Coordinates of N, CA, C and O in Angstrom, one line a residue:
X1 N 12.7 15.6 -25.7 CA 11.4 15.5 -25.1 C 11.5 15.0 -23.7 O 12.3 14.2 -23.4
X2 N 10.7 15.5 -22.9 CA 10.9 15.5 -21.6 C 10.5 13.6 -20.7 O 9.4 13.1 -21.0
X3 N 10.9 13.2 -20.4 CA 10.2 12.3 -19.5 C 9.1 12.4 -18.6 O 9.2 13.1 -17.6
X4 N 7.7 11.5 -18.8 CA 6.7 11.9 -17.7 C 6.9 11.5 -16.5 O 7.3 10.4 -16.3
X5 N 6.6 12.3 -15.7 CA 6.6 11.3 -13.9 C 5.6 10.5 -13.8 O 4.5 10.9 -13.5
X6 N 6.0 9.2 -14.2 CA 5.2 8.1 -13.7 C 4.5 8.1 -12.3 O 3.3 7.9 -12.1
X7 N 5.2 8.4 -11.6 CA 4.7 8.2 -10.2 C 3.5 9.2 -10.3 O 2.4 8.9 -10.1
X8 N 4.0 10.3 -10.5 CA 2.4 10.9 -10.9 C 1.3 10.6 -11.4 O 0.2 10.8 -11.1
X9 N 1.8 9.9 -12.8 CA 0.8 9.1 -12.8 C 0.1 8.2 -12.4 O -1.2 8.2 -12.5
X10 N 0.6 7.6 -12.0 CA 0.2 6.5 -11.0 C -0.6 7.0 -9.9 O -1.7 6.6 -9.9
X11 N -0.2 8.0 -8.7 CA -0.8 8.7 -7.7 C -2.4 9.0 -8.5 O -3.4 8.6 -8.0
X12 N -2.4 9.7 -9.6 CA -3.9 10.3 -9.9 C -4.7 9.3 -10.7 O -6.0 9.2 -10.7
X13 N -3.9 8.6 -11.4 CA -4.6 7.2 -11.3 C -5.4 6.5 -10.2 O -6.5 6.1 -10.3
X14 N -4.6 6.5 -9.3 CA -4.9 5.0 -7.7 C -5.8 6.4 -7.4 O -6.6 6.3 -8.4
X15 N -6.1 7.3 -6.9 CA -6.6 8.2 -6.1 C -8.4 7.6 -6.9 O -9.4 7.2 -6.4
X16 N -8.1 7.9 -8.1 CA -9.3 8.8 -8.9 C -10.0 7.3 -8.9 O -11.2 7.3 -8.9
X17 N -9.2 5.7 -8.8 CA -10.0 4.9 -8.9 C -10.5 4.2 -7.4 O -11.4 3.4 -7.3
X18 N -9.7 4.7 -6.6 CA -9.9 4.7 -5.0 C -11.0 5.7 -4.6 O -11.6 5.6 -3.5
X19 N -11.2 6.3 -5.1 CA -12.5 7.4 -4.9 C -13.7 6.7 -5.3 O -14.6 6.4 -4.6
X20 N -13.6 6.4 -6.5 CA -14.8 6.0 -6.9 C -15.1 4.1 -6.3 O -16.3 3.8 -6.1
X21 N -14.5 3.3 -6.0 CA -14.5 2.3 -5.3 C -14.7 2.8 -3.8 O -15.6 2.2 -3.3
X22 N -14.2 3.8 -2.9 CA -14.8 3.9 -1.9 C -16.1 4.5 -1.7 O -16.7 4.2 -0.7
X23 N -16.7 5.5 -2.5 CA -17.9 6.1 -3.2 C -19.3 4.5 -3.2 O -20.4 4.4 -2.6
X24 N -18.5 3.6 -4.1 CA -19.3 2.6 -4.2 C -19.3 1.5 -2.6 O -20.1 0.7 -2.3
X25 N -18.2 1.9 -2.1 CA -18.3 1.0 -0.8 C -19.3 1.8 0.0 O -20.3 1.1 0.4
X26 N -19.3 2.6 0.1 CA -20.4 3.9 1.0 C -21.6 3.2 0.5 O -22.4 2.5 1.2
X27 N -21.7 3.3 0.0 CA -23.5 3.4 -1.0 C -23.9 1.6 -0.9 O -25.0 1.1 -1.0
X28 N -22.9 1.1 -0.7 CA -23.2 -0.3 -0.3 C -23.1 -0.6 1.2 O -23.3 -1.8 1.6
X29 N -22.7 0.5 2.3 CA -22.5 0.3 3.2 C -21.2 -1.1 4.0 O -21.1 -1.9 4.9
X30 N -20.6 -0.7 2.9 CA -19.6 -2.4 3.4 C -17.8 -1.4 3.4 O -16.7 -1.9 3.5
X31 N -18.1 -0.4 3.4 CA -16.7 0.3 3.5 C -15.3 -0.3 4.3 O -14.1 0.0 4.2
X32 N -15.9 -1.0 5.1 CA -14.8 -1.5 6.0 C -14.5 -2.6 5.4 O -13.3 -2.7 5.3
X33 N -15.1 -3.6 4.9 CA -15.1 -4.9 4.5 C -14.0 -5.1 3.2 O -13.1 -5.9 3.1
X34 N -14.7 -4.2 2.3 CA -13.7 -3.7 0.9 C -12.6 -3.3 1.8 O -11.9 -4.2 1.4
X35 N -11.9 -2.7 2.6 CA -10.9 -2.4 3.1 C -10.0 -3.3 3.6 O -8.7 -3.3 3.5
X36 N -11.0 -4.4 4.4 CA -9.9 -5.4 4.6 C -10.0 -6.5 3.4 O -8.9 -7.2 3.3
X37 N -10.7 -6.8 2.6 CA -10.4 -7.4 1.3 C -9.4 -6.4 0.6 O -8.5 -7.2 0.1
X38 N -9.0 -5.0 0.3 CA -8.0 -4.7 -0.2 C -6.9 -4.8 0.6 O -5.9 -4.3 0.1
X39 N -6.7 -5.2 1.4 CA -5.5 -5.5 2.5 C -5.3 -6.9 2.3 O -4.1 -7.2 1.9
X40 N -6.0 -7.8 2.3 CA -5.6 -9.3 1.8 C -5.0 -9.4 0.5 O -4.1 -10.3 0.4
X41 N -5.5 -8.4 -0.7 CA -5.1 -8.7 -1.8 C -3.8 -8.2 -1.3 O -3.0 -9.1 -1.0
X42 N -3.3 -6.9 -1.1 CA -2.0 -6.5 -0.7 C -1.1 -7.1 -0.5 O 0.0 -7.1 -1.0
X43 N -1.8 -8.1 0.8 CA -0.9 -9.2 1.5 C -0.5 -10.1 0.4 O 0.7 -10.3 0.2
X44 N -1.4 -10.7 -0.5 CA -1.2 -11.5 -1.4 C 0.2 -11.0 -2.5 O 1.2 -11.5 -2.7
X45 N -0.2 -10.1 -2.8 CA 1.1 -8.8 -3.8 C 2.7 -9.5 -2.9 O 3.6 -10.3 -3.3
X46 N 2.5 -8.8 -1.8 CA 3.9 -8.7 -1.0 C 4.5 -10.3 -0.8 O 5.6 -10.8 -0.7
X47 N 3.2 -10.9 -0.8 CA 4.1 -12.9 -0.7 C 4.3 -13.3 -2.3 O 5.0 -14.3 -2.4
X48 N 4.0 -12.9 -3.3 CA 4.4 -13.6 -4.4 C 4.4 -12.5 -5.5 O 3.6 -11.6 -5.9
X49 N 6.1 -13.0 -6.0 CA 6.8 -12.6 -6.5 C 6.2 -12.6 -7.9 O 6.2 -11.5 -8.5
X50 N 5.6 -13.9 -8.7 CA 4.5 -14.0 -9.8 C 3.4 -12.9 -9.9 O 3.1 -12.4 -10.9
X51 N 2.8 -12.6 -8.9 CA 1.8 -12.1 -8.7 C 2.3 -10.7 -8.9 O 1.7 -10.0 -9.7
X52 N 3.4 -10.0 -8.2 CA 3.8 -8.7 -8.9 C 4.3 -8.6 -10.0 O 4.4 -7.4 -10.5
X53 N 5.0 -9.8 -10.8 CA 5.2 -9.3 -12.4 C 4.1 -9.9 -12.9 O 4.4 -10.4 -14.0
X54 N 2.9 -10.0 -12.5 CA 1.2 -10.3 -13.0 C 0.9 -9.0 -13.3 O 0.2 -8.6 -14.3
X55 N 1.3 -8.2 -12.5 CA 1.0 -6.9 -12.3 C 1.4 -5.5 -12.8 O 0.7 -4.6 -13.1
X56 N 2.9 -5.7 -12.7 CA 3.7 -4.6 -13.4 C 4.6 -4.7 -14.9 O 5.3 -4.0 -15.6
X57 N 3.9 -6.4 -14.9 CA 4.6 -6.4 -16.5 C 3.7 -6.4 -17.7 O 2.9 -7.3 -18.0
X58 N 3.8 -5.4 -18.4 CA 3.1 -4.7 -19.5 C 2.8 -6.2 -21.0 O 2.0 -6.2 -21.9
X59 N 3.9 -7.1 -20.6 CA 3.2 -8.0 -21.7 C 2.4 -9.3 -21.7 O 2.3 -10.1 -22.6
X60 N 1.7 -9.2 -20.5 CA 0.6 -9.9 -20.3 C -0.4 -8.9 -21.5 O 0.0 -7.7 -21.8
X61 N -1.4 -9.4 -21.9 CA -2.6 -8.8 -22.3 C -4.0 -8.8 -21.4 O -4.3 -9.8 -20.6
X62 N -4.8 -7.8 -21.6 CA -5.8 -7.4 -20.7 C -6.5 -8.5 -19.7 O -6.7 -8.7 -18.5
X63 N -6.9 -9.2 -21.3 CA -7.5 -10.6 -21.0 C -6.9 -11.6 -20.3 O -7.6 -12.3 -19.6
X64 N -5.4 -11.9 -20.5 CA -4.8 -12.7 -19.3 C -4.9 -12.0 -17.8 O -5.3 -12.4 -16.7
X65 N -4.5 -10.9 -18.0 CA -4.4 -10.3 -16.5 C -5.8 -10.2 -16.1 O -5.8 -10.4 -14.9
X66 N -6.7 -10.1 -16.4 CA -8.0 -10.4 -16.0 C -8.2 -11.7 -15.3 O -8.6 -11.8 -14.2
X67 N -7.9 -12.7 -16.2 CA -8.3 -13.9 -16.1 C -7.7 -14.7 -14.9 O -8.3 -15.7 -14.5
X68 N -6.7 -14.3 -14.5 CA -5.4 -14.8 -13.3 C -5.7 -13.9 -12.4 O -5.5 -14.4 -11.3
X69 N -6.2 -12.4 -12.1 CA -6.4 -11.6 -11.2 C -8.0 -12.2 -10.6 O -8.3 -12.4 -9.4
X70 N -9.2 -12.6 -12.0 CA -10.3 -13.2 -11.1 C -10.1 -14.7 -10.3 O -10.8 -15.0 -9.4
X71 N -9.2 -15.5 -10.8 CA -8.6 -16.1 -10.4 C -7.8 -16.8 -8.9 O -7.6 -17.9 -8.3
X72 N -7.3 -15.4 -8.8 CA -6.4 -15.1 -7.8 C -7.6 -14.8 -6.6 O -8.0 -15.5 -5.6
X73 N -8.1 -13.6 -7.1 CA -9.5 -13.5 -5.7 C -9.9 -14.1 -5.4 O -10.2 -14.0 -4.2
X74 N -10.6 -15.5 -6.5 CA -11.7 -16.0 -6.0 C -11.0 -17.1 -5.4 O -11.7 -17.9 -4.8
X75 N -9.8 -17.5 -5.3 CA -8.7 -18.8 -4.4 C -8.6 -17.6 -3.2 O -8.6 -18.3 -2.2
X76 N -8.6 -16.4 -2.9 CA -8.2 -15.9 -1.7 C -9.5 -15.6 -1.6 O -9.4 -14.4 -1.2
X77 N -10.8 -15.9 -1.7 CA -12.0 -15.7 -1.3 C -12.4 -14.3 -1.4 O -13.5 -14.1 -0.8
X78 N -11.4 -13.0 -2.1 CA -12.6 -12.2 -2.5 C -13.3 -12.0 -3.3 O -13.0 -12.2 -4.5
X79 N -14.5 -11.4 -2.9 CA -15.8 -11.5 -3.6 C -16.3 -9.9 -3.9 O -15.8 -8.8 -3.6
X80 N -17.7 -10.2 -4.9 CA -17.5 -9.0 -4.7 C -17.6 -7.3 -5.4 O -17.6 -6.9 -6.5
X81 N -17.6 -6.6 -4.0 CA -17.2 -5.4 -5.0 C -15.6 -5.0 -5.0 O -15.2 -3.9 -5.5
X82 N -14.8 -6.0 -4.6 CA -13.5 -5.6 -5.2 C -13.3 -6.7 -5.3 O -12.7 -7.1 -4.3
X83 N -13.5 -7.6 -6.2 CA -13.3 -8.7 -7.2 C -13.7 -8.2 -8.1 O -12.7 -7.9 -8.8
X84 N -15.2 -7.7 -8.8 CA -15.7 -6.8 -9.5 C -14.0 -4.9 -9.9 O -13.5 -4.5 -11.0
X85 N -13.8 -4.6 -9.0 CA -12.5 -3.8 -8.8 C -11.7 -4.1 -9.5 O -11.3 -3.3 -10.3
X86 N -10.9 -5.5 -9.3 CA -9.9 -5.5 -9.9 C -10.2 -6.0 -11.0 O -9.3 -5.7 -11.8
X87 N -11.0 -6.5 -11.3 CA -11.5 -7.3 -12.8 C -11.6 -5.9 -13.8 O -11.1 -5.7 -14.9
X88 N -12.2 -5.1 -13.3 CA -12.1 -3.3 -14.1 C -10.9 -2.8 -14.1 O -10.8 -2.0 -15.0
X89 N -9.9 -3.0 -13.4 CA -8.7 -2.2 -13.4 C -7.7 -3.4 -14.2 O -6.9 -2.8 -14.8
X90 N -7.5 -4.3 -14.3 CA -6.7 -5.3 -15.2 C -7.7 -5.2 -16.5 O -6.9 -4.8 -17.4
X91 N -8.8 -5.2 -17.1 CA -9.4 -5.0 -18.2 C -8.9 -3.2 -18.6 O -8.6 -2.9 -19.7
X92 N -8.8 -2.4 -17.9 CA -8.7 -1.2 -18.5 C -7.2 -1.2 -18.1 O -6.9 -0.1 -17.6
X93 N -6.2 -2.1 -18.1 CA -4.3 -2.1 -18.1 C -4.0 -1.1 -16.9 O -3.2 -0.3 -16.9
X94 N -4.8 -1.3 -16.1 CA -4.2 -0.6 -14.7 C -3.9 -1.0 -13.4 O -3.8 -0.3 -12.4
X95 N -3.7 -2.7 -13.6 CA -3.0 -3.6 -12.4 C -1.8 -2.4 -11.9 O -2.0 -1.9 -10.8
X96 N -1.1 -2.1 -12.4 CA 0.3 -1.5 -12.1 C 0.3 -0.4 -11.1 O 1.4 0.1 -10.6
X97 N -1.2 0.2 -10.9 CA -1.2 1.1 -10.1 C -2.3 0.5 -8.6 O -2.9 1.2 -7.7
X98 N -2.3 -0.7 -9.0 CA -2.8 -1.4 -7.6 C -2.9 -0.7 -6.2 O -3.6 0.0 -5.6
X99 N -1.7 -1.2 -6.2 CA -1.0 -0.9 -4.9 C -1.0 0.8 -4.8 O -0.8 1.1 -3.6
X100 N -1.0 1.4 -5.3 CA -1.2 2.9 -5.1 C -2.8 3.1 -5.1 O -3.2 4.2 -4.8
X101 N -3.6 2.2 -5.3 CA -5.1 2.1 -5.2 C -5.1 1.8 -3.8 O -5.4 2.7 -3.0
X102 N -4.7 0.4 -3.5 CA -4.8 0.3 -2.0 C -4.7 1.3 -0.6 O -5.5 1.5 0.3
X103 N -3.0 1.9 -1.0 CA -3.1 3.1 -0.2 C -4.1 4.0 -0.3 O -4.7 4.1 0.8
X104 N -4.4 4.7 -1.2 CA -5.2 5.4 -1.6 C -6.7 5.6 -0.5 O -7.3 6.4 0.2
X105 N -7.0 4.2 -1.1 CA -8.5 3.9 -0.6 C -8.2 3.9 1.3 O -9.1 4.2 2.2
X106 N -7.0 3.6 1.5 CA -6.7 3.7 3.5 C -6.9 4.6 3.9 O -7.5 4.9 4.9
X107 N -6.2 5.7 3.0 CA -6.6 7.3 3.3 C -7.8 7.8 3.4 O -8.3 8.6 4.2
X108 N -8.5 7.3 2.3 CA -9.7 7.9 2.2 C -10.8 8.0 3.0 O -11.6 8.9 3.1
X109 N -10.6 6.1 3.9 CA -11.4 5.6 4.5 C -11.2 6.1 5.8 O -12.1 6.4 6.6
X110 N -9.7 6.1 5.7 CA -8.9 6.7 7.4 C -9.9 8.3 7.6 O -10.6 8.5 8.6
X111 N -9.7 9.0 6.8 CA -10.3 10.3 6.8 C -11.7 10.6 7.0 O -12.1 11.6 7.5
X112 N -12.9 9.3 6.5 CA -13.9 8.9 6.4 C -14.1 9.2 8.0 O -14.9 10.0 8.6
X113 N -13.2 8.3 8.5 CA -13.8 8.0 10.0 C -12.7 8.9 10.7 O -12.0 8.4 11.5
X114 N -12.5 9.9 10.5 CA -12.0 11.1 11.1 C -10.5 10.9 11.6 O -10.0 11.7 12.4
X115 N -10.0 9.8 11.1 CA -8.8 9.1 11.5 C -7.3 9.8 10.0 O -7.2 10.0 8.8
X116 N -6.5 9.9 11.0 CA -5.1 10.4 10.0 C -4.6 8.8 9.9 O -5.0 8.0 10.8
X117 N -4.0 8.5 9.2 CA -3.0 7.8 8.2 C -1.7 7.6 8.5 O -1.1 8.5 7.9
X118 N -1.0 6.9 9.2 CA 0.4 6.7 8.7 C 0.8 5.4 7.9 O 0.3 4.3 7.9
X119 N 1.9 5.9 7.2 CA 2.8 4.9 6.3 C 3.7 4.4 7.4 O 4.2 5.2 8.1
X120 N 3.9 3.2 7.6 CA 5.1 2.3 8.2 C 5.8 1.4 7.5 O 5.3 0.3 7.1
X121 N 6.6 1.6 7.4 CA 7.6 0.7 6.8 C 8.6 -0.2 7.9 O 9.3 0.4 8.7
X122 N 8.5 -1.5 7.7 CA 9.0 -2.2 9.1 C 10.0 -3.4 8.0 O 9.8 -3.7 6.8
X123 N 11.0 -3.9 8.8 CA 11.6 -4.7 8.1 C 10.9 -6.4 7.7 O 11.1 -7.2 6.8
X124 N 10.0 -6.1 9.0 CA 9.3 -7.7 9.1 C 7.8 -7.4 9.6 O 7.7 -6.2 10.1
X125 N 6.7 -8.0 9.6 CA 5.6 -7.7 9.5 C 5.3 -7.7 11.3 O 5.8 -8.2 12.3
X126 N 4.2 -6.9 11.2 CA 4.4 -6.2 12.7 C 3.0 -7.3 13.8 O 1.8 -7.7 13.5
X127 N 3.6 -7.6 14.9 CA 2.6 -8.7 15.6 C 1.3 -7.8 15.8 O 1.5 -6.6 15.6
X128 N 0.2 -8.0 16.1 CA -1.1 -7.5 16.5 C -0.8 -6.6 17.6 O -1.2 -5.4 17.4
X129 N -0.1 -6.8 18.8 CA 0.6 -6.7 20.2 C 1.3 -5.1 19.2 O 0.6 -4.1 19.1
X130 N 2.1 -5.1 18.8 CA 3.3 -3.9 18.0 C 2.1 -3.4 17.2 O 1.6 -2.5 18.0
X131 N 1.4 -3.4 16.3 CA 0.6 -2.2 15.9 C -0.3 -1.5 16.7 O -0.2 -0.3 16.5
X132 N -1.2 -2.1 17.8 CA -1.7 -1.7 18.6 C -0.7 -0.6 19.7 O -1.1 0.5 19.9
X133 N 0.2 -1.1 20.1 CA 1.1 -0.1 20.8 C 1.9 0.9 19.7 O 2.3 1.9 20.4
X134 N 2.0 1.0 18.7 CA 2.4 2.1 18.4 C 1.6 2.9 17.5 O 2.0 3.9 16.9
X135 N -0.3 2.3 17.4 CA -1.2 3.3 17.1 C -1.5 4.0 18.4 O -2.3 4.9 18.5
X136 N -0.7 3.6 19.5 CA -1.0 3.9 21.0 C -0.4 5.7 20.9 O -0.9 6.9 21.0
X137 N 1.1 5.1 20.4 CA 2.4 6.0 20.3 C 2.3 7.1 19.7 O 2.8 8.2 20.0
X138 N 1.3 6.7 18.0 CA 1.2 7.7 17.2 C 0.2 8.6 17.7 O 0.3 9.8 17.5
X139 N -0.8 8.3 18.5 CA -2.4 9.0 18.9 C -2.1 10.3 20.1 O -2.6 11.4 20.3
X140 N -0.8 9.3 20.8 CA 0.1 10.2 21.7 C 0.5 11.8 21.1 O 0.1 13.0 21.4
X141 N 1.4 11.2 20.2 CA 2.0 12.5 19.6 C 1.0 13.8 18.5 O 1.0 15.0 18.4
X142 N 0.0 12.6 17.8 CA -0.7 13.5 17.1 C -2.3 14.4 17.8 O -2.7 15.5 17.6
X143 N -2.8 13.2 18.7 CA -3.9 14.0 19.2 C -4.8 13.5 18.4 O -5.9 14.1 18.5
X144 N -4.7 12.4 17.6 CA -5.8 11.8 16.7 C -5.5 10.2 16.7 O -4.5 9.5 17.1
X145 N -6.6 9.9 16.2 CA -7.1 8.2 15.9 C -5.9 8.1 14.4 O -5.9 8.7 13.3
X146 N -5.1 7.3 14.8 CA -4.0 7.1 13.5 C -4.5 5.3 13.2 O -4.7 4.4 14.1
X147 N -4.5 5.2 11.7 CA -4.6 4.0 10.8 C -3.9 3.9 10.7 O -3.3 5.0 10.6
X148 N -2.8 2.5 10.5 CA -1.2 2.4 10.0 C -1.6 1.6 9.0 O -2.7 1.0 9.0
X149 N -0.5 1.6 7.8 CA -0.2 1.1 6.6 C 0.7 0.5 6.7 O 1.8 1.1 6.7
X150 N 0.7 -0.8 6.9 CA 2.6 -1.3 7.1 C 2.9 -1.8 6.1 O 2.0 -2.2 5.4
X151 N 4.4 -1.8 5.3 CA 4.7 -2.0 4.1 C 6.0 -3.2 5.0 O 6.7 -3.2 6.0
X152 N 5.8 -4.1 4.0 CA 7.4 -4.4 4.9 C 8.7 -4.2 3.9 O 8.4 -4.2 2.7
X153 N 9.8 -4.1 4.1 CA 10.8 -3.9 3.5 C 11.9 -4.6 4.4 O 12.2 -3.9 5.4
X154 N 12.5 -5.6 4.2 CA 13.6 -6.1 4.6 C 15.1 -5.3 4.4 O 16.0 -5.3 5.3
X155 N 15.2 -4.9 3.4 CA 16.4 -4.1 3.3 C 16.4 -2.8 4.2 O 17.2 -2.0 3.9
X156 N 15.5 -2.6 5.2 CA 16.1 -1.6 5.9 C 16.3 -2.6 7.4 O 15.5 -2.4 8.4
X157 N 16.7 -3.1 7.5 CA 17.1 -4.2 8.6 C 16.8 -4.3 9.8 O 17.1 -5.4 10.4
X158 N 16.0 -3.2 10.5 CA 15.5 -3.5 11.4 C 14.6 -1.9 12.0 O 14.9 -0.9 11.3
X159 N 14.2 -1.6 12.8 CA 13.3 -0.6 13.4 C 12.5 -0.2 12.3 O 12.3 -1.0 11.4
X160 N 12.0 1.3 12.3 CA 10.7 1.6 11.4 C 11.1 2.8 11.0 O 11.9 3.5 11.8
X161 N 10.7 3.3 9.8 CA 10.3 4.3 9.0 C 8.7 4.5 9.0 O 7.8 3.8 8.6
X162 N 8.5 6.0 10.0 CA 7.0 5.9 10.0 C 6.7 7.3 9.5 O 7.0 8.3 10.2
X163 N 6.0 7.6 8.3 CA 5.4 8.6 8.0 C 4.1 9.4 8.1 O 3.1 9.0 7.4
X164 N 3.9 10.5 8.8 CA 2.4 11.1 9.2 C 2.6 12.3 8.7 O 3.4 13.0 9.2
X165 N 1.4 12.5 7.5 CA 1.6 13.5 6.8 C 2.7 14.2 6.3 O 3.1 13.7 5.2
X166 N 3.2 15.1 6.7 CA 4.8 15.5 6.0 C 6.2 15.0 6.9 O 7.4 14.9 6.6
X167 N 5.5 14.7 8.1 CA 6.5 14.2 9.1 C 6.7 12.8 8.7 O 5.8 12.0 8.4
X168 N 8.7 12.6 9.0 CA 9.2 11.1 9.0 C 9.8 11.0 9.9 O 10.7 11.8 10.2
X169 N 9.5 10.0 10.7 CA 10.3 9.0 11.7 C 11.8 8.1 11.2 O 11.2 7.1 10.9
X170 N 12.8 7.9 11.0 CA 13.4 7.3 10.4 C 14.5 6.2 11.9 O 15.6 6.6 12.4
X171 N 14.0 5.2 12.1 CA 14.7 4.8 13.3 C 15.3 3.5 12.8 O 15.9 2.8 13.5
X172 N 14.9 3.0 11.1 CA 15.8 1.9 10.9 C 17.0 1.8 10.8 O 17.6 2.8 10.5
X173 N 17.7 0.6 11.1 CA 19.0 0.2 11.0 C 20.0 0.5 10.2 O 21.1 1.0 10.6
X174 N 19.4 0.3 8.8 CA 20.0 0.8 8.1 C 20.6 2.0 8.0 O 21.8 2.0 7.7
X175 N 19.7 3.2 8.3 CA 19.9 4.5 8.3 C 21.0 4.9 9.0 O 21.9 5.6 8.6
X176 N 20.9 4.2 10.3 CA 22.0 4.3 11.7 C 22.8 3.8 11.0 O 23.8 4.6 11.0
X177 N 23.1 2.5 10.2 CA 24.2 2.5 10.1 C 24.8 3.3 9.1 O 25.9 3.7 9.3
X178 N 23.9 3.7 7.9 CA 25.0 4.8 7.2 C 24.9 6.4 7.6 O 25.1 7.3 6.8
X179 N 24.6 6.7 8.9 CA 25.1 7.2 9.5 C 26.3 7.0 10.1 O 27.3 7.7 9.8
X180 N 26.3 5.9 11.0 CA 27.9 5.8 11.4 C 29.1 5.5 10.6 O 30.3 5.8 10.8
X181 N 28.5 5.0 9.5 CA 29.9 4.4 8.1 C 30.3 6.6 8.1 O 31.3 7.2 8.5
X182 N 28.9 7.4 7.4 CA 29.2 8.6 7.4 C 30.7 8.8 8.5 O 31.8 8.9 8.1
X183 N 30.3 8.7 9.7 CA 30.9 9.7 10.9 C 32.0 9.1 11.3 O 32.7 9.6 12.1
X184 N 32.3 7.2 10.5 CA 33.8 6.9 10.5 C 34.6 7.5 9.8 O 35.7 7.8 10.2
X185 N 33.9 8.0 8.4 CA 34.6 8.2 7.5 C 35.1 9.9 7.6 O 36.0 10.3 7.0
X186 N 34.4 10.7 8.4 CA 35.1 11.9 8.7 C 35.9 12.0 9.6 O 36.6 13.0 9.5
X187 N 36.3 11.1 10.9 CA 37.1 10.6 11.4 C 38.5 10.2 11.2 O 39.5 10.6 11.7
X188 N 38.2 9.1 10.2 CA 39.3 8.7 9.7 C 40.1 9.5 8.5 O 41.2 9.1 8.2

């Protein structure tokens, strides 16, 4: 029997519940607001390590993950219609696809206001001064108002992985270096 792609799941999960939370941000007129409250929670995700196996580990029960996720918002002060959000997605066992909600809802919003989307991946979190110049960089190359998504990822050790639509940028360290390990080793 075949194995499902999770990730697929997950993608039409986050999309389908990112639609309907931005739908509700519209009609409330606070679309931006819900946006940077789901960016706080994010931020919260990426600093604690508790808080992502709150999230992705299946033997919590509904009712705990509820109870620690309203919890969790109301000490980071959101309120709300995405405190109300996540309180519905840990009651119906869908913490796990959070974070694919968050992006989700960037896109949607990004697109809202006529704006494209990129994914960045940076090793370390990027200063006010560095996003600003390279939504400068992206607007250059595309000819549009670009939203960035920064993810941080330390294991690529330094520069950026930046994705816009099907195009990748790949200028981290990492990469270069297993490139050059590659082009010793045909050498030697």
């Amino acid at each position: 029997m075949p194995v499902a792609d999770t990730s697929q799941l997950v993608s039409g999960v986050a999309e389908r519940y990112a639609s309907s939370l931005f739908d509700l941000a519209q009609e409330a007129g606070s679309a931006d607001s819900v946006g940077v409250d789901l960016d706080r929670f994010q931020a919260l995700i990426d600093e604690s390590d508790d808080l992502k196996r709150l999230i992705v580990s299946p033997v919590f029960s509904a009712e705990d993950q509820t109870k620690a996720i309203s919890a969790v918002a109301a000490k980071a002060g959101i309120t709300g219609l995405v405190a109300n959000f996540l309180k519905v997605v840990a009651s119906n066992r869908r913490l796990f696809a959070v974070p694919g909600m968050i992006k989700a809802y960037r896109v949607i919003a990004a697109r809202a206001r006529g704006e494209i989307t990129a994914d960045v991946t940076s090793a370390h979190a990027l200063t006010a001064a560095q996003e600003k110049e390279l939504k400068a960089a992206l607007k250059g190359v595309t000819g549009k108002d670009v939203a960035i998504a920064v993810t941080v990822d330390p294991s690529i050790l330094g520069g950026l992985i930046v994705k816009v639509g099907s195009r990748q940028i790949d200028t981290s360290l990492r990469t270069k270096l297993s490139t050059l390990k590659l082009a010793l080793k045909e050498v030697g």
